């Protein structure tokens, strides 16, 4: 937990509790006040610290009168909008900071530390997805331009090209003899897993090999359930996504061959700066003994997971390199692969981050759900008596709700907004065109009219 200290290291003086002491108390309560993600805590504390430093320079205390706080807030707004370039905030960053400060002052007022806050509110009404919402709008927020839709995912052709690039193949699927990459089997298997499952960067980077779902006895058109342990998820919330059979089969091929060879006889131990090694024995898919104590894998966060040493040597993480050491530099692998594809084969190929692959999974899954692919597969599963529960889920649940569960969103409204930001219009245009041509429903005149309609919509978006 990030904490603040004055230069003299005191938390109280003759005037009572100092501001840093109050801020530290607020920070320690963040995990139970709607901010469960550890990565967010330093940003929240830094936001309040920077506000405290600014108002202190202007002779205003953290819990001063409302008049003085409002006056210094005006100066702070100008400072962040027109001050020194290195200290300026974009509208989105300013609004985020204002939200944090407003939450801090509401907490401080509830705890009896603050008698006033610098913000003014008005009653606001908003509409989203046909629902009207009322609430208080902070007048200090700046207006933001609506985000223009850009392609934040890889379409089917680019996705295939990227996976071939990870495997060291050219666009035709032949070995790229001019490329001298390493760990190509691992890169291709993990990359395909992410495209299929939509796992976040932290989720697949710190996934343990024993947490990978078992491969079904025979191929299935219905995807395989993929539990994501709460120890690595955003907000520490357990969820289940899925993975295609072929992607899971490729992952298991890496585990049983290349990964097994890498960890065989490994003497790897975590660096001293990471902490003591966590030696694992009696491991199964749910947990194992760590330094002699039974532990559930789901209870371990990234920092503990990368220190786990497997019973037979090497790291317990799914992705390893060299002599069984954990591998976590996936952003670099994806970026370099995209750069190589762009320079050698496709100048239009975009920069690829782990989150772009998550977006790719979302759009590909939505396309299949809209076309009824999974529903047809579910009927086949039902008729053959395989996973009846998943088959029933796919046949009876709305596509938007399915995608909500796979992505781990709390509300379908979040998923709906998410899809809008990913340019779902382009997805439906492609589907209409493909389905119409497949069934002979589009003639030249219809195709032209359809193209004109979508061109108009995209101009207005």
Tab-separated table of C-alpha atoms in Angstrom, residues 15-447:
chain	number	residue	atom	x	y	z
A	15	UNK	CA	-2.295	21.095	15.528
A	16	UNK	CA	-3.352	17.460	15.634
A	17	UNK	CA	-3.346	14.852	12.882
A	18	UNK	CA	-1.472	15.972	9.793
A	19	UNK	CA	-2.983	15.766	6.267
A	20	UNK	CA	-0.678	12.908	5.232
A	21	UNK	CA	-2.017	10.822	8.112
A	22	UNK	CA	-5.580	11.317	6.882
A	23	UNK	CA	-4.572	10.530	3.303
A	24	UNK	CA	-2.834	7.347	4.450
A	25	UNK	CA	-5.927	6.259	6.344
A	26	UNK	CA	-8.025	6.861	3.212
A	27	UNK	CA	-5.505	4.941	1.114
A	28	UNK	CA	-5.648	1.931	3.443
A	29	UNK	CA	-9.424	1.832	3.015
A	30	UNK	CA	-9.326	1.952	-0.789
A	31	UNK	CA	-9.516	-1.859	-1.173
A	32	UNK	CA	-12.852	-1.865	0.680
A	33	UNK	CA	-14.166	1.352	-0.869
A	34	UNK	CA	-14.514	0.299	-4.482
A	35	UNK	CA	-10.841	0.267	-5.551
A	36	UNK	CA	-9.721	-3.381	-5.236
A	37	UNK	CA	-6.990	-3.298	-7.923
A	38	UNK	CA	-3.497	-2.865	-6.366
A	39	UNK	CA	-2.233	-1.145	-9.522
A	40	UNK	CA	-4.711	1.691	-8.942
A	41	UNK	CA	-3.659	2.537	-5.373
A	42	UNK	CA	-0.413	4.432	-6.207
A	43	UNK	CA	-2.277	6.530	-8.792
A	44	UNK	CA	-5.023	7.447	-6.316
A	45	UNK	CA	-2.529	8.443	-3.612
A	46	UNK	CA	-0.364	10.367	-6.069
A	47	UNK	CA	-3.398	12.320	-7.283
A	48	UNK	CA	-4.213	13.547	-3.779
A	49	UNK	CA	-0.543	14.203	-2.999
A	50	UNK	CA	-0.140	16.435	-6.071
A	51	UNK	CA	-3.291	18.347	-5.101
A	52	UNK	CA	-1.962	18.766	-1.544
A	53	UNK	CA	1.401	20.036	-2.816
A	54	UNK	CA	-0.266	22.578	-5.115
A	55	UNK	CA	-2.670	24.039	-2.548
A	56	UNK	CA	0.057	24.142	0.111
A	57	UNK	CA	2.122	26.387	-2.175
A	58	UNK	CA	-0.908	28.720	-2.301
A	59	UNK	CA	-1.334	28.819	1.465
A	60	UNK	CA	-4.464	26.651	1.519
A	61	UNK	CA	-4.820	23.605	3.767
A	62	UNK	CA	-6.298	20.276	2.719
A	63	UNK	CA	-9.447	20.826	4.805
A	64	UNK	CA	-9.733	24.605	4.506
A	65	UNK	CA	-12.964	26.582	4.093
A	66	UNK	CA	-15.106	26.021	1.034
A	67	UNK	CA	-14.405	29.509	-0.301
A	68	UNK	CA	-10.640	29.065	-0.175
A	69	UNK	CA	-10.794	25.527	-1.574
A	70	UNK	CA	-12.970	26.620	-4.514
A	71	UNK	CA	-10.610	29.500	-5.275
A	72	UNK	CA	-7.541	27.290	-5.337
A	73	UNK	CA	-9.407	24.678	-7.418
A	74	UNK	CA	-9.829	27.337	-10.105
A	75	UNK	CA	-6.094	27.986	-10.064
A	76	UNK	CA	-5.389	24.257	-10.164
A	77	UNK	CA	-7.652	23.877	-13.213
A	78	UNK	CA	-5.765	26.620	-15.066
A	79	UNK	CA	-2.434	25.102	-13.994
A	80	UNK	CA	-3.395	21.678	-15.391
A	81	UNK	CA	-4.862	23.142	-18.584
A	82	UNK	CA	-2.483	25.995	-19.442
A	83	UNK	CA	0.449	25.632	-17.074
A	84	UNK	CA	3.893	24.194	-17.831
A	85	UNK	CA	3.664	21.611	-20.600
A	86	UNK	CA	4.996	18.774	-18.443
A	87	UNK	CA	2.233	19.377	-15.876
A	88	UNK	CA	-0.737	19.732	-18.206
A	89	UNK	CA	-3.593	17.213	-18.177
A	90	UNK	CA	-5.721	16.095	-21.083
A	91	UNK	CA	-9.451	16.396	-20.436
A	92	UNK	CA	-9.741	12.662	-19.721
A	93	UNK	CA	-6.879	12.748	-17.190
A	94	UNK	CA	-8.297	15.868	-15.518
A	95	UNK	CA	-11.723	14.273	-15.161
A	96	UNK	CA	-10.176	11.138	-13.707
A	97	UNK	CA	-8.256	13.209	-11.143
A	98	UNK	CA	-11.356	15.197	-10.254
A	99	UNK	CA	-13.270	11.980	-9.658
A	100	UNK	CA	-10.560	10.751	-7.279
A	101	UNK	CA	-10.435	14.030	-5.375
A	102	UNK	CA	-14.228	14.152	-5.106
A	103	UNK	CA	-14.230	10.633	-3.682
A	104	UNK	CA	-11.515	11.589	-1.198
A	105	UNK	CA	-13.423	14.629	0.074
A	106	UNK	CA	-16.679	12.690	0.390
A	107	UNK	CA	-14.844	10.088	2.455
A	108	UNK	CA	-13.157	12.786	4.562
A	109	UNK	CA	-16.494	14.483	5.217
A	110	UNK	CA	-18.053	11.198	6.264
A	111	UNK	CA	-15.182	10.545	8.662
A	112	UNK	CA	-15.392	14.024	10.179
A	113	UNK	CA	-12.107	15.375	8.785
A	114	UNK	CA	-13.549	17.797	6.222
A	115	UNK	CA	-16.299	20.349	6.683
A	116	UNK	CA	-16.257	21.483	3.049
A	117	UNK	CA	-15.125	20.397	-0.395
A	118	UNK	CA	-14.148	22.478	-3.417
A	119	UNK	CA	-16.657	21.022	-5.866
A	120	UNK	CA	-20.058	22.175	-7.054
A	121	UNK	CA	-22.628	19.685	-8.319
A	122	UNK	CA	-25.776	19.906	-10.391
A	123	UNK	CA	-28.547	17.421	-11.030
A	124	UNK	CA	-27.878	15.485	-14.220
A	125	UNK	CA	-29.874	13.109	-16.404
A	126	UNK	CA	-28.285	10.734	-18.889
A	127	UNK	CA	-29.646	8.119	-21.263
A	128	UNK	CA	-27.866	4.915	-22.244
A	129	UNK	CA	-29.251	1.799	-23.906
A	130	UNK	CA	-32.783	3.100	-23.484
A	131	UNK	CA	-32.419	3.638	-19.737
A	132	UNK	CA	-32.652	7.034	-18.008
A	133	UNK	CA	-30.231	7.720	-15.178
A	134	UNK	CA	-30.224	10.578	-12.666
A	135	UNK	CA	-27.263	11.676	-10.624
A	136	UNK	CA	-25.045	14.530	-9.546
A	137	UNK	CA	-22.647	15.938	-12.133
A	138	UNK	CA	-19.394	17.504	-10.937
A	139	UNK	CA	-19.135	20.988	-12.471
A	140	UNK	CA	-15.334	20.839	-12.396
A	141	UNK	CA	-15.280	18.188	-15.080
A	142	UNK	CA	-14.263	19.210	-18.581
A	143	UNK	CA	-16.180	18.390	-21.710
A	144	UNK	CA	-14.580	15.594	-23.737
A	145	UNK	CA	-14.983	14.982	-27.416
A	146	UNK	CA	-16.714	11.717	-28.171
A	147	UNK	CA	-14.048	9.153	-29.046
A	148	UNK	CA	-13.921	8.538	-32.777
A	149	UNK	CA	-14.206	4.889	-33.699
A	150	UNK	CA	-10.934	3.341	-34.744
A	151	UNK	CA	-10.082	-0.253	-35.486
A	152	UNK	CA	-8.804	-1.540	-32.151
A	153	UNK	CA	-8.859	-5.218	-33.079
A	154	UNK	CA	-7.405	-7.493	-35.760
A	155	UNK	CA	-9.840	-8.653	-38.389
A	156	UNK	CA	-9.778	-12.274	-39.479
A	157	UNK	CA	-7.052	-11.820	-42.097
A	158	UNK	CA	-4.734	-9.804	-39.870
A	159	UNK	CA	-5.327	-12.131	-36.925
A	160	UNK	CA	-4.252	-15.121	-38.998
A	161	UNK	CA	-1.216	-13.212	-40.254
A	162	UNK	CA	-0.215	-12.294	-36.702
A	163	UNK	CA	-0.462	-15.873	-35.427
A	164	UNK	CA	1.670	-17.053	-38.354
A	165	UNK	CA	4.192	-14.339	-37.510
A	166	UNK	CA	4.418	-15.562	-33.910
A	167	UNK	CA	5.174	-19.044	-35.235
A	168	UNK	CA	7.908	-17.739	-37.546
A	169	UNK	CA	5.871	-18.343	-40.708
A	170	UNK	CA	5.295	-16.132	-43.737
A	171	UNK	CA	1.789	-15.177	-44.969
A	172	UNK	CA	1.600	-18.413	-46.985
A	173	UNK	CA	2.270	-20.524	-43.906
A	174	UNK	CA	5.811	-21.447	-44.961
A	175	UNK	CA	8.809	-21.200	-42.677
A	176	UNK	CA	10.374	-17.739	-42.836
A	177	UNK	CA	13.998	-18.715	-43.345
A	178	UNK	CA	15.238	-15.164	-42.871
A	179	UNK	CA	13.793	-14.959	-39.339
A	180	UNK	CA	15.925	-16.143	-36.432
A	181	UNK	CA	13.368	-16.024	-33.637
A	182	UNK	CA	13.343	-18.186	-30.509
A	183	UNK	CA	10.603	-19.964	-28.557
A	184	UNK	CA	8.335	-19.901	-31.609
A	185	UNK	CA	6.175	-22.801	-30.441
A	186	UNK	CA	5.515	-21.074	-27.123
A	187	UNK	CA	4.770	-17.739	-28.758
A	188	UNK	CA	2.350	-19.222	-31.264
A	189	UNK	CA	0.534	-21.371	-28.696
A	190	UNK	CA	0.107	-18.581	-26.147
A	191	UNK	CA	-0.829	-16.038	-28.806
A	192	UNK	CA	-3.532	-18.312	-30.165
A	193	UNK	CA	-4.776	-18.976	-26.625
A	194	UNK	CA	-5.178	-15.221	-26.030
A	195	UNK	CA	-6.980	-14.655	-29.344
A	196	UNK	CA	-9.327	-17.527	-28.537
A	197	UNK	CA	-9.945	-16.825	-24.828
A	198	UNK	CA	-9.664	-13.033	-24.524
A	199	UNK	CA	-7.513	-13.233	-21.379
A	200	UNK	CA	-6.039	-9.984	-20.116
A	201	UNK	CA	-2.264	-9.527	-20.067
A	202	UNK	CA	-1.878	-10.254	-16.348
A	203	UNK	CA	-4.213	-13.232	-16.591
A	204	UNK	CA	-2.278	-15.164	-19.225
A	205	UNK	CA	1.179	-13.939	-18.211
A	206	UNK	CA	0.869	-15.349	-14.676
A	207	UNK	CA	-1.288	-18.374	-15.488
A	208	UNK	CA	0.144	-21.562	-13.985
A	209	UNK	CA	0.647	-24.590	-16.192
A	210	UNK	CA	-1.530	-26.714	-13.903
A	211	UNK	CA	-4.424	-24.233	-14.354
A	212	UNK	CA	-4.718	-24.904	-18.078
A	213	UNK	CA	-7.992	-26.803	-18.775
A	214	UNK	CA	-7.722	-30.476	-19.686
A	215	UNK	CA	-8.029	-31.315	-23.366
A	216	UNK	CA	-11.308	-33.137	-24.186
A	217	UNK	CA	-10.996	-36.707	-25.425
A	218	UNK	CA	-12.257	-35.786	-28.894
A	219	UNK	CA	-12.480	-32.549	-30.905
A	220	UNK	CA	-15.587	-30.461	-30.327
A	221	UNK	CA	-17.100	-27.497	-32.164
A	222	UNK	CA	-18.269	-26.044	-28.856
A	223	UNK	CA	-15.475	-24.174	-27.050
A	224	UNK	CA	-13.961	-25.542	-23.865
A	225	UNK	CA	-14.613	-23.818	-20.534
A	226	UNK	CA	-11.551	-21.918	-19.256
A	227	UNK	CA	-11.669	-20.899	-15.547
A	228	UNK	CA	-9.682	-17.747	-14.754
A	229	UNK	CA	-8.461	-17.703	-11.114
A	230	UNK	CA	-9.218	-14.595	-9.102
A	231	UNK	CA	-5.567	-14.239	-8.101
A	232	UNK	CA	-4.746	-12.753	-11.527
A	233	UNK	CA	-8.045	-11.235	-12.693
A	234	UNK	CA	-8.938	-7.556	-12.714
A	235	UNK	CA	-10.537	-6.712	-9.387
A	236	UNK	CA	-9.760	-10.237	-8.095
A	237	UNK	CA	-13.076	-11.542	-9.476
A	238	UNK	CA	-13.264	-15.170	-10.552
A	239	UNK	CA	-14.769	-15.749	-13.979
A	240	UNK	CA	-14.893	-18.319	-16.744
A	241	UNK	CA	-14.117	-17.692	-20.376
A	242	UNK	CA	-13.623	-20.304	-23.104
A	243	UNK	CA	-11.062	-21.514	-25.625
A	244	UNK	CA	-11.432	-23.284	-28.960
A	245	UNK	CA	-10.482	-26.950	-29.029
A	246	UNK	CA	-7.741	-26.438	-31.639
A	247	UNK	CA	-6.168	-23.594	-29.649
A	248	UNK	CA	-6.196	-25.711	-26.488
A	249	UNK	CA	-4.685	-28.657	-28.365
A	250	UNK	CA	-1.837	-26.452	-29.601
A	251	UNK	CA	-1.270	-25.198	-26.063
A	252	UNK	CA	-1.043	-28.726	-24.707
A	253	UNK	CA	1.386	-29.659	-27.478
A	254	UNK	CA	3.664	-26.848	-26.276
A	255	UNK	CA	3.279	-27.950	-22.644
A	256	UNK	CA	4.085	-31.598	-23.312
A	257	UNK	CA	6.985	-31.048	-25.723
A	258	UNK	CA	8.808	-27.699	-25.807
A	259	UNK	CA	7.958	-26.640	-22.270
A	260	UNK	CA	8.772	-30.077	-20.859
A	261	UNK	CA	12.174	-29.939	-22.537
A	262	UNK	CA	12.854	-26.456	-21.138
A	263	UNK	CA	12.179	-27.355	-17.504
A	264	UNK	CA	13.794	-30.799	-17.559
A	265	UNK	CA	16.520	-30.787	-14.936
A	266	UNK	CA	16.102	-27.041	-14.408
A	267	UNK	CA	17.908	-25.505	-11.437
A	268	UNK	CA	16.145	-22.170	-11.784
A	269	UNK	CA	15.427	-20.176	-8.642
A	270	UNK	CA	13.831	-16.703	-8.415
A	271	UNK	CA	16.233	-13.748	-8.005
A	272	UNK	CA	16.836	-12.627	-4.433
A	273	UNK	CA	15.102	-9.289	-5.084
A	274	UNK	CA	11.831	-11.167	-5.745
A	275	UNK	CA	11.853	-12.779	-2.307
A	276	UNK	CA	12.388	-16.303	-1.074
A	277	UNK	CA	11.710	-19.209	-3.462
A	278	UNK	CA	8.301	-20.863	-3.100
A	279	UNK	CA	8.984	-24.562	-3.490
A	280	UNK	CA	5.961	-26.540	-4.681
A	281	UNK	CA	5.157	-30.167	-3.910
A	282	UNK	CA	2.017	-32.292	-4.339
A	283	UNK	CA	0.636	-29.972	-7.037
A	284	UNK	CA	-2.719	-30.433	-8.751
A	285	UNK	CA	-4.998	-28.141	-10.757
A	286	UNK	CA	-6.444	-26.500	-7.615
A	287	UNK	CA	-3.401	-26.067	-5.418
A	288	UNK	CA	-0.389	-27.663	-3.817
A	289	UNK	CA	2.000	-27.492	-0.909
A	290	UNK	CA	4.109	-24.335	-0.992
A	291	UNK	CA	7.079	-24.551	1.364
A	292	UNK	CA	5.160	-27.282	3.165
A	293	UNK	CA	1.831	-25.422	3.527
A	294	UNK	CA	-1.237	-26.323	1.457
A	295	UNK	CA	-2.194	-23.349	-0.745
A	296	UNK	CA	-4.906	-22.709	-3.352
A	297	UNK	CA	-3.463	-21.316	-6.597
A	298	UNK	CA	-6.373	-18.877	-6.830
A	299	UNK	CA	-5.167	-17.191	-3.621
A	300	UNK	CA	-1.786	-16.301	-5.137
A	301	UNK	CA	-1.152	-13.036	-6.952
A	302	UNK	CA	1.393	-12.356	-9.710
A	303	UNK	CA	4.247	-11.598	-7.290
A	304	UNK	CA	3.912	-15.001	-5.607
A	305	UNK	CA	3.236	-16.922	-8.798
A	306	UNK	CA	6.477	-15.940	-10.478
A	307	UNK	CA	8.404	-17.246	-7.435
A	308	UNK	CA	6.848	-20.714	-7.574
A	309	UNK	CA	9.348	-23.501	-8.275
A	310	UNK	CA	7.831	-26.688	-9.743
A	311	UNK	CA	8.369	-30.066	-8.028
A	312	UNK	CA	10.590	-31.233	-10.901
A	313	UNK	CA	12.339	-27.880	-11.305
A	314	UNK	CA	11.670	-24.759	-13.332
A	315	UNK	CA	8.955	-22.172	-13.017
A	316	UNK	CA	5.312	-23.070	-12.434
A	317	UNK	CA	4.180	-20.413	-14.921
A	318	UNK	CA	2.780	-21.618	-18.211
A	319	UNK	CA	5.271	-19.573	-20.225
A	320	UNK	CA	8.942	-20.272	-19.674
A	321	UNK	CA	12.179	-19.597	-21.509
A	322	UNK	CA	15.786	-20.700	-21.421
A	323	UNK	CA	16.339	-23.253	-18.674
A	324	UNK	CA	12.859	-23.116	-17.209
A	325	UNK	CA	12.764	-19.464	-16.075
A	326	UNK	CA	9.392	-17.644	-16.100
A	327	UNK	CA	8.683	-15.557	-19.187
A	328	UNK	CA	6.602	-12.381	-18.822
A	329	UNK	CA	7.693	-9.991	-21.618
A	330	UNK	CA	4.680	-10.580	-23.849
A	331	UNK	CA	4.190	-6.948	-24.834
A	332	UNK	CA	7.661	-6.989	-26.380
A	333	UNK	CA	7.023	-10.241	-28.272
A	334	UNK	CA	3.738	-8.993	-29.726
A	335	UNK	CA	5.154	-5.570	-30.645
A	336	UNK	CA	8.214	-7.021	-32.396
A	337	UNK	CA	6.102	-9.528	-34.314
A	338	UNK	CA	3.798	-6.754	-35.527
A	339	UNK	CA	6.805	-4.629	-36.521
A	340	UNK	CA	8.284	-7.517	-38.508
A	341	UNK	CA	5.009	-8.170	-40.348
A	342	UNK	CA	4.627	-4.478	-41.136
A	343	UNK	CA	8.165	-4.103	-42.486
A	344	UNK	CA	8.250	-7.341	-44.500
A	345	UNK	CA	4.738	-8.210	-45.627
A	346	UNK	CA	1.947	-5.731	-44.821
A	347	UNK	CA	2.637	-1.985	-44.390
A	348	UNK	CA	-0.910	-1.440	-43.012
A	349	UNK	CA	-0.446	-3.912	-40.164
A	350	UNK	CA	-1.132	-2.185	-36.812
A	351	UNK	CA	0.808	-2.164	-33.574
A	352	UNK	CA	-0.322	-5.125	-31.454
A	353	UNK	CA	-0.642	-5.117	-27.671
A	354	UNK	CA	-2.028	-7.882	-25.447
A	355	UNK	CA	-5.251	-5.907	-25.047
A	356	UNK	CA	-5.720	-5.639	-28.810
A	357	UNK	CA	-5.834	-9.427	-28.885
A	358	UNK	CA	-8.555	-9.329	-26.210
A	359	UNK	CA	-10.530	-6.970	-28.448
A	360	UNK	CA	-9.943	-9.353	-31.357
A	361	UNK	CA	-11.459	-12.218	-29.399
A	362	UNK	CA	-14.479	-10.092	-28.457
A	363	UNK	CA	-15.269	-9.154	-32.059
A	364	UNK	CA	-14.640	-12.647	-33.443
A	365	UNK	CA	-16.867	-14.166	-30.752
A	366	UNK	CA	-19.614	-11.619	-31.392
A	367	UNK	CA	-19.492	-12.402	-35.104
A	368	UNK	CA	-19.888	-16.117	-34.444
A	369	UNK	CA	-22.695	-15.531	-31.980
A	370	UNK	CA	-24.549	-13.287	-34.399
A	371	UNK	CA	-24.205	-15.816	-37.211
A	372	UNK	CA	-25.487	-18.572	-34.961
A	373	UNK	CA	-22.306	-20.642	-35.242
A	374	UNK	CA	-22.153	-21.550	-31.573
A	375	UNK	CA	-25.880	-22.247	-31.454
A	376	UNK	CA	-25.534	-24.772	-34.279
A	377	UNK	CA	-22.524	-26.318	-32.551
A	378	UNK	CA	-24.495	-26.491	-29.308
A	379	UNK	CA	-27.269	-28.448	-30.996
A	380	UNK	CA	-24.694	-30.949	-32.231
A	381	UNK	CA	-23.276	-31.279	-28.736
A	382	UNK	CA	-26.746	-31.745	-27.285
A	383	UNK	CA	-27.498	-34.470	-29.816
A	384	UNK	CA	-24.237	-36.296	-29.102
A	385	UNK	CA	-24.573	-35.985	-25.310
A	386	UNK	CA	-21.401	-34.040	-24.588
A	387	UNK	CA	-21.381	-30.909	-22.420
A	388	UNK	CA	-25.138	-30.440	-22.049
A	389	UNK	CA	-24.820	-27.489	-19.659
A	390	UNK	CA	-22.704	-25.416	-22.021
A	391	UNK	CA	-24.909	-26.408	-24.958
A	392	UNK	CA	-28.004	-25.193	-23.110
A	393	UNK	CA	-26.248	-21.940	-22.194
A	394	UNK	CA	-25.287	-21.248	-25.806
A	395	UNK	CA	-28.749	-22.037	-27.144
A	396	UNK	CA	-30.737	-19.971	-24.652
A	397	UNK	CA	-28.606	-16.930	-23.783
A	398	UNK	CA	-28.438	-13.647	-25.674
A	399	UNK	CA	-25.127	-13.021	-27.527
A	400	UNK	CA	-24.486	-9.801	-25.609
A	401	UNK	CA	-24.876	-11.584	-22.259
A	402	UNK	CA	-22.563	-14.397	-23.346
A	403	UNK	CA	-19.891	-11.902	-24.335
A	404	UNK	CA	-20.419	-10.021	-21.061
A	405	UNK	CA	-19.651	-13.191	-19.093
A	406	UNK	CA	-16.612	-14.062	-21.204
A	407	UNK	CA	-15.085	-10.591	-20.831
A	408	UNK	CA	-15.862	-10.417	-17.114
A	409	UNK	CA	-17.960	-7.238	-17.247
A	410	UNK	CA	-20.333	-6.512	-14.374
A	411	UNK	CA	-23.057	-5.104	-16.627
A	412	UNK	CA	-24.199	-5.748	-20.182
A	413	UNK	CA	-24.266	-1.951	-20.563
A	414	UNK	CA	-20.485	-2.007	-20.240
A	415	UNK	CA	-20.266	-4.680	-22.937
A	416	UNK	CA	-22.597	-2.724	-25.215
A	417	UNK	CA	-20.487	0.419	-24.847
A	418	UNK	CA	-17.321	-1.655	-25.288
A	419	UNK	CA	-18.562	-3.042	-28.611
A	420	UNK	CA	-19.485	0.431	-29.801
A	421	UNK	CA	-15.942	1.620	-29.130
A	422	UNK	CA	-14.592	-1.333	-31.150
A	423	UNK	CA	-16.598	-0.327	-34.238
A	424	UNK	CA	-19.236	-3.036	-34.210
A	425	UNK	CA	-20.714	-1.364	-37.291
A	426	UNK	CA	-17.811	-2.688	-39.336
A	427	UNK	CA	-18.498	-6.158	-37.959
A	428	UNK	CA	-22.142	-6.140	-39.008
A	429	UNK	CA	-21.296	-4.711	-42.425
A	430	UNK	CA	-18.910	-7.607	-43.014
A	431	UNK	CA	-21.439	-10.170	-41.754
A	432	UNK	CA	-24.266	-8.846	-43.889
A	433	UNK	CA	-22.065	-8.880	-46.951
A	434	UNK	CA	-20.701	-12.370	-46.285
A	435	UNK	CA	-24.022	-13.985	-45.442
A	436	UNK	CA	-25.781	-12.287	-48.336
A	437	UNK	CA	-23.227	-13.487	-50.846
A	438	UNK	CA	-23.141	-16.980	-49.325
A	439	UNK	CA	-26.892	-17.441	-49.802
A	440	UNK	CA	-27.238	-15.445	-53.031
A	441	UNK	CA	-29.307	-12.685	-51.399
A	442	UNK	CA	-27.252	-9.738	-52.651
A	443	UNK	CA	-27.235	-8.678	-56.282
A	444	UNK	CA	-25.121	-5.817	-57.634
A	445	UNK	CA	-27.818	-3.227	-56.980
A	446	UNK	CA	-28.396	-4.418	-53.425
A	447	UNK	CA	-24.671	-4.513	-52.702
